[in-house]
Backbone as a ProteinNet text record, in pm:
[ID]
protein_1_A
[PRIMARY]
MDQQPERNGNGPSDLVQQLNDKVSGLEEALLGRDVIGQAKGILMERLRLTADQAFEELRIASQKSNRKVRDLAVELAETGVWPPLELNGHRPQSQDGQTGQTRQKSEHSQQ
[TERTIARY]
-18441.3	-18469	-18341.3	-18345.8	-18230.4	-18201.8	-18067.5	-18030.7	-18036.9	-18105.8	-18118.2	-18026.8	-17962.2	-17883.6	-17975.6	-17920.7	-18000.2	-18034.9	-18138.7	-18186	-18085.6	-17996.4	-17900.2	-17779.9	-17784.5	-17679.2	-17568.8	-17577.5	-17475.5	-17511.8	-17442	-17465.5	-17375.1	-17380.2	-17297.2	-17148	-17100.6	-16957.4	-16917.4	-17007.7	-16980.1	-16972.1	-17059.9	-17059.5	-16930.1	-16886.5	-16761.9	-16645.3	-16643.1	-16535.6	-16537.6	-16656.2	-16667.7	-16616.2	-16650.6	-16604.7	-16452.7	-16397.6	-16252	-16181.8	-16238.6	-16181.3	-16185.4	-16295.3	-16311.1	-16208.7	-16190.6	-16093.5	-15952.6	-15920	-15787.9	-15764.8	-15865.8	-15855.2	-15836.2	-15907	-15893.9	-15756.1	-15705.6	-15571.9	-15466.6	-15480.2	-15386.1	-15392.9	-15513.5	-15530.1	-15464.2	-15478	-15415	-15263.1	-15208.6	-15063.9	-15016.1	-15092	-15057.6	-15060.1	-15158.7	-15170.9	-15052.9	-15011	-14899.6	-14770.2	-14741.5	-14616.3	-14617	-14731.6	-14741.3	-14712.3	-14761.1	-14731.6	-14582.1	-14517.9	-14372.8	-14298.9	-14338.4	-14273	-14295.6	-14415.3	-14443	-14352.9	-14337	-14251.4	-14106.8	-14058.1	-13920.8	-13906.3	-14002	-13995.5	-14011.8	-14097.7	-14117.6	-13987.1	-13916.4	-13791.8	-13681.8	-13665.5	-13556.7	-13574.1	-13697.2	-13722	-13789.5	-13811.9	-13878.2	-14014.1	-14098.4	-14231	-14338.2	-14457.8	-14574	-14622.1	-14713.5	-14768.9	-14837.4	-14912.4	-14980.4	-14880.8	-14774.8	-14673.6	-14600.4	-14572.9	-14504.5	-14591.3	-14721.2	-14809.1	-14815.3	-14817.4	-14818.8	-14692.2	-14578.3	-14451.8	-14464.3	-14522.3	-14543.3	-14640	-14747.7	-14849.1	-14792.3	-14716.5	-14658	-14557.9	-14474.3	-14378	-14451.4	-14564.1	-14644.9	-14693.8	-14743.1	-14793.7	-14681.9	-14569.4	-14457.3	-14397.8	-14393.6	-14330.6	-14431.7	-14560.5	-14667.4	-14662.8	-14640.1	-14637.5	-14733.1	-14779.8	-14871.6	-14798.4	-14870.1	-14814.7	-14763.2	-14840.6	-14801.4	-14668.3	-14648.9	-14524.4	-14404.8	-14422.8	-14315.7	-14285.8	-14392	-14374.4	-14296.9	-14328.9	-14256.7	-14109.5	-14081.5	-13942.6	-13867.3	-13929	-13865.4	-13841.4	-13942.5	-13929.6	-13823.7	-13811.8	-13716	-13574	-13559	-13424.8	-13376	-13469.6	-13431.4	-13394.8	-13406.9	-13366.9	-13483.1	-13455.4	-13552.6	-13475.8	-13516.3	-13639.3	-13631.5	-13746.2	-13749.7	-13694.7	-13662.1	-13618.1	-13729.8	-13694.2	-13792.1	-13806.9	-13897.9	-13926.3	-13805.6	-13719.9	-13604.8	-13487.2	-13503.5	-13399.4	-13298.7	-13316.7	-13226.1	-13297.9	-13223.9	-13281.2	-13285.1	-13394.1	-13400.6	-13292.5	-13236.5	-13133.1	-13193.1	-13137.7	-13181.9	-13112.5	-13138.4	-13079.3	-12927.7	-12874.4	-12729	-12662.9	-12742.2	-12688.6	-12665.3	-12701.3	-12682.6	-12814.7	-12805.8	-12925.5	-12950.6	-13068	-13100.9	-13004.6	-12967.2	-12877.8	-12738.4	-12688.6	-12557.9	-12558.9	-12665.1	-12677.7	-12675.5	-12747.2	-12750.6	-12611.7	-12537	-12402.6	-12310.2	-12315.5	-12226.8	-12261.1	-12388.8	-12428.3	-12370.6	-12374.5	-12322.2	-12170.9	-12101.4	-11955.1	-11908.4	-11993.7	-11956.7	-11974.9	-12046	-12074.6	-11960.5
-6510.5	-6602.7	-6623	-6602.6	-6619.3	-6767.5	-6800.3	-6938.6	-6959.1	-7058.6	-7093.9	-7211.7	-7210.4	-7329	-7449.6	-7565.1	-7686.2	-7712.1	-7789.7	-7815.7	-7892.1	-7966.5	-8043.4	-7958.7	-7827.3	-7737.6	-7717.9	-7782.7	-7767.6	-7652.3	-7544.2	-7429.1	-7432.7	-7326.9	-7320.1	-7333.7	-7278.5	-7289.3	-7434	-7510.1	-7651.6	-7728.3	-7694.9	-7758.9	-7726.7	-7601.6	-7561.5	-7640.2	-7654.5	-7729.6	-7875.9	-7933.5	-8072.8	-8090.1	-7995.6	-8002.7	-7984.5	-7893.2	-7873.8	-8000.6	-8064	-8188.5	-8297.3	-8303.3	-8402.9	-8379.8	-8254.8	-8221.3	-8257.9	-8226.4	-8260.5	-8411.1	-8486.1	-8631.9	-8685.7	-8629.3	-8672.3	-8637.7	-8518.6	-8479.9	-8575	-8610.4	-8702.9	-8839.6	-8884.2	-9013.2	-9012.5	-8902.3	-8892.7	-8895.4	-8825.4	-8827	-8967.1	-9035.3	-9171.9	-9264.1	-9247	-9329.1	-9305.2	-9178.9	-9143.1	-9207.1	-9197.6	-9252	-9404.4	-9466.1	-9612	-9652.1	-9573.8	-9599.4	-9587.4	-9489.1	-9473.6	-9594.9	-9636.5	-9751.5	-9878.5	-9895.9	-10011.8	-10009.7	-9892.9	-9880.2	-9916.6	-9873.9	-9907.1	-10058.3	-10119.8	-10265.1	-10340.2	-10290.2	-10355.7	-10357.2	-10245.3	-10235.3	-10319.3	-10306.4	-10376.2	-10526.6	-10568.7	-10711.1	-10778.8	-10702.2	-10754.9	-10817.5	-10735.3	-10778.8	-10710.5	-10768.1	-10699.4	-10598.1	-10511.4	-10412.7	-10481.5	-10587.2	-10659.9	-10727.3	-10784.1	-10848.6	-10745.8	-10628.2	-10522.7	-10475.9	-10459.4	-10419.9	-10529.4	-10654.1	-10766	-10764.8	-10732.5	-10720.5	-10612.2	-10498.3	-10390.4	-10433.4	-10500.8	-10543.4	-10642.7	-10739.2	-10839.9	-10774.7	-10685.6	-10615.2	-10531.2	-10473.7	-10393.9	-10479.4	-10596.6	-10685.3	-10735.5	-10772	-10825.2	-10720.2	-10596.6	-10491.1	-10410.8	-10441.7	-10371.3	-10220.5	-10187.5	-10048.1	-10033.3	-9912.3	-9886.7	-9898.7	-9948.9	-9959.6	-9823.2	-9719	-9585.3	-9544.3	-9574.3	-9538.5	-9612.7	-9741.1	-9817.2	-9761.2	-9722.6	-9666.5	-9535.1	-9450.7	-9323.8	-9351.6	-9445.2	-9478.1	-9528	-9616.4	-9669.1	-9559	-9475.6	-9368.2	-9266.1	-9238.8	-9137.8	-9191.5	-9317.1	-9370.1	-9468.4	-9533.1	-9636	-9767.7	-9776.6	-9897.7	-9995.8	-10120.3	-10228.5	-10355.5	-10442.6	-10441.8	-10347.7	-10314	-10221.4	-10285.9	-10201.4	-10253.5	-10335.6	-10446.3	-10528.4	-10477	-10532.2	-10486.3	-10495.8	-10596	-10612.6	-10523.2	-10441.5	-10347.8	-10404.3	-10528.7	-10590.1	-10609.8	-10594.4	-10618.8	-10769.4	-10816.5	-10959.3	-10994.6	-11113.5	-11154.7	-11242.2	-11228.6	-11311.9	-11446.9	-11533.9	-11666.9	-11661.9	-11555.9	-11545.5	-11484.2	-11455.1	-11405.7	-11256.3	-11184.7	-11039.7	-10970.6	-10854.5	-10772.8	-10699.8	-10643.3	-10567.3	-10454.3	-10382.3	-10268.5	-10315.6	-10424.7	-10477.1	-10523.8	-10590.2	-10640.9	-10526.3	-10416.3	-10300.4	-10240.6	-10228.6	-10170.5	-10258.9	-10391.1	-10478.6	-10479.5	-10465.1	-10457.1	-10331.5	-10219.8	-10094.6	-10099.2	-10166.9	-10171.9	-10261.2	-10353.1	-10441.4	-10373.8	-10263.1	-10196.6	-10111
-4471.7	-4363.5	-4283.2	-4153.5	-4066.8	-4046.2	-4041.3	-4011.3	-3861.6	-3821.7	-3681.3	-3651.3	-3534.6	-3496.4	-3487.9	-3521.9	-3513.1	-3367.7	-3348.6	-3212.8	-3127.9	-3192.2	-3112.9	-3071.1	-3096.6	-3052.8	-3154	-3268	-3371.2	-3462.8	-3449.1	-3533.9	-3654.8	-3735.2	-3855.5	-3827	-3716.8	-3686.5	-3657.3	-3596.6	-3572.3	-3703.9	-3796.3	-3927.1	-4001.6	-3995.4	-4060.4	-3999.8	-3868.8	-3802.8	-3844.8	-3852.9	-3895.8	-4038.4	-4124.7	-4263.7	-4272.3	-4192.9	-4189.8	-4142.3	-4040.2	-3989.3	-4096.9	-4167.7	-4273.9	-4384.5	-4425.9	-4530.3	-4483.7	-4359.3	-4305.3	-4307.9	-4270.4	-4272.7	-4413.3	-4509.2	-4648.4	-4704.5	-4668.9	-4713.5	-4657.6	-4530.8	-4468.3	-4535.3	-4566.6	-4633.2	-4771	-4843.4	-4975.5	-4965	-4866.4	-4846.5	-4809.6	-4725.7	-4687.9	-4807.7	-4890.3	-5010.9	-5104	-5115.1	-5201.9	-5153.4	-5025	-4972.5	-4976.9	-4959.4	-4971.6	-5116.1	-5210.9	-5352.2	-5381.6	-5321.2	-5338.5	-5283.3	-5163.4	-5100.4	-5182.4	-5232.9	-5318	-5441	-5500.4	-5618.2	-5587.8	-5472.7	-5431.9	-5417.8	-5348.9	-5329.4	-5461.1	-5548.3	-5678.2	-5757.2	-5756.1	-5832.2	-5767.9	-5637.2	-5568.3	-5564.9	-5533.2	-5510.3	-5629	-5734.4	-5855.1	-5821	-5755.1	-5713.2	-5795.4	-5793.9	-5849.8	-5746.1	-5784.1	-5690.8	-5573.1	-5600.9	-5493.2	-5399.2	-5455.1	-5371.6	-5285.6	-5342.3	-5267	-5150.5	-5175.3	-5065.7	-4959.9	-5003	-4908.5	-4823	-4882.7	-4808.2	-4700.7	-4737.7	-4640.8	-4530.1	-4569.4	-4473.4	-4372.4	-4421.2	-4332	-4236.9	-4289.7	-4204	-4100.2	-4139.5	-4048.1	-3931.1	-3963.1	-3858	-3768.1	-3828.1	-3749.1	-3656.7	-3702.1	-3622.1	-3540.9	-3559.2	-3489.1	-3517.7	-3644.2	-3688	-3805.1	-3826.9	-3937	-4070.3	-4171.2	-4305.7	-4350.3	-4324.3	-4366.3	-4303.5	-4175.6	-4107.4	-4166.8	-4198	-4262.7	-4400.7	-4472.4	-4605.9	-4601.2	-4503.2	-4487.2	-4461.3	-4371.2	-4338.1	-4460.9	-4537.6	-4657.5	-4760.2	-4782.2	-4881.3	-4840.6	-4710.8	-4664.5	-4652.1	-4610.1	-4582.5	-4688.4	-4756.5	-4852.1	-4787.7	-4655.4	-4583.4	-4577.7	-4616.5	-4606.3	-4582	-4494.8	-4417.4	-4297.9	-4241.2	-4127.4	-4001.1	-3904.4	-3774.6	-3712	-3655.7	-3585.8	-3442.8	-3369.9	-3234.2	-3142.5	-3163	-3074.6	-3113.5	-3215.9	-3255.2	-3353.2	-3397.1	-3493.5	-3626.4	-3731.6	-3863.6	-3888.7	-3948.5	-3979.3	-4081.6	-4070.3	-4163.9	-4271.8	-4390.7	-4501.7	-4491.4	-4585.7	-4582.8	-4597.6	-4660.5	-4675.5	-4552	-4446.9	-4322.3	-4317.4	-4423.2	-4426.7	-4396.5	-4333.3	-4315.6	-4445	-4459.3	-4579.9	-4604.1	-4497.8	-4512.6	-4554.2	-4493.8	-4529.9	-4674	-4713.7	-4849.3	-4949.2	-4916.9	-5006.7	-5021.6	-4911.4	-4916.4	-4999.9	-4981.3	-5054	-5203.3	-5237	-5377.6	-5440.9	-5369	-5422.9	-5436.9	-5344.1	-5351.9	-5465.9	-5509.5	-5620.1	-5755.2	-5758.7	-5886.2	-5931.5
[MASK]
+++++++++++++++++++++++++++++++++++++++++++++++++++++++++++++++++++++++++++++++++++++++++++++++++++++++++++++++

């Protein structure tokens, strides 16, 4: 029996393309999930947070900086810098007046 294109014009090649697109989207989602897990682990270790608290830290930073959680996670995993740059280009300061990057450097110099 010959395969006939569907009446809506979607033939087998369209179905293959749709499936390829779906697989690509799923692969991207898995990679995003992996890097978010890495970033959560970094925050959990550094800030002594639970997994839920670490994700909340990422989520809040995402909203404040108007960036995707995944993008912040990639930046953290690749650079190790936290907190992320804010919209105005300055890092938020902690109560001791140091930025996250300055604090990390001073911690390493004390070791």
